[in-house]
Phi, psi and omega in degrees: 000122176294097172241130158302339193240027187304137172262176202278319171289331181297317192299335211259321154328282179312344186261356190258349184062032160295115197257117176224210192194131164244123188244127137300110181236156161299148201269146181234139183269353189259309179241093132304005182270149194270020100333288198287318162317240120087298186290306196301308157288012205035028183261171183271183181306295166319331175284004206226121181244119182263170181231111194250148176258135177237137164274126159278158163310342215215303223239004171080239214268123174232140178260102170283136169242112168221156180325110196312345187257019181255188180252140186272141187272152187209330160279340179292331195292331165298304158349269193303316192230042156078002176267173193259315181225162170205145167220144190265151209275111172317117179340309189286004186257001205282307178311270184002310180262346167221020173058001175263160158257146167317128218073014162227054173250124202241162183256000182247147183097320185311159168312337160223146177285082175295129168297154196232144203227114167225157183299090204330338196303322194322343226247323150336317207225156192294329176217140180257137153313103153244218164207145213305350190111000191183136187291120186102357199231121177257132160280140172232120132216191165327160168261019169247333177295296189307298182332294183292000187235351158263352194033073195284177178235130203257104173207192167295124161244000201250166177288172163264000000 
């Protein structure tokens, strides 16, 4: 796919021959939540997956990707990735530890190959949202692309 404004996750996509698609919405600075994205790209909520930066206790810094309309589980999460506590990481530290800003945090791309924890739900649907790395810009592809190119770890993370 030809973009002039290709990120560093499509490039990461690209080296991996990960077949995505990347779409452009308008950014509203007031609503950054993967609800409003979600309306904005025409997918349902559940299909458009945010990337929250989190700390385990033991093991440090992680990215969960879940269903933009769920709640992140913070003891499953500990669970799955071996810590005793997780808490998500205070806004002002999310540049600092990922070159992203909020409402752009991609689990691909980031300042370190952080582990990435994702929601089983993704397995539902043949292609999923996440985001591209910059605010206005979504990747959709699969959840076996993203998987095998975040080397995710697949399990529950959201309440029921």
């Amino acid at each position: 796919m030809k973009n002039n404004k290709k990120t560093n996750a499509a490039r990461i996509l690209d080296d991996l021959q990960i077949p995505y698609r990347l779409m452009e919405y308008p950014v509203d600075e007031e609503h950054l939540d993967a609800v409003h994205v979600a309306a904005e790209v025409g997918m349902p909520a559940e299909q458009v997956f945010k990337t929250l930066c989190v700390r385990g206790d033991k093991n440090g810094i992680m990215f969960a990707v879940i269903p933009g309309n769920g709640e992140l589980d913070l003891k499953a999460l500990a669970r799955v990735s071996g810590n005793k506590r997780a808490e998500l990481v205070h806004l002002k530290e999310v540049l600092p530890l990922t070159g992203y800003i909020r409402g752009g945090c991609s689990p691909l791309g980031a300042k370190k190959n952080y582990p990435v924890y994702m929601d089983e739900t993704c397995d539902l649907w043949d292609e999923i949202a996440i985001s591209a790395g910059q605010r206005g810009m979504q990747i959709i592809a699969s959840p076996e692309g993203l998987q095998k190119a975040t080397k995710a770890t697949v399990a529950a993370l959201c309440f029921d």
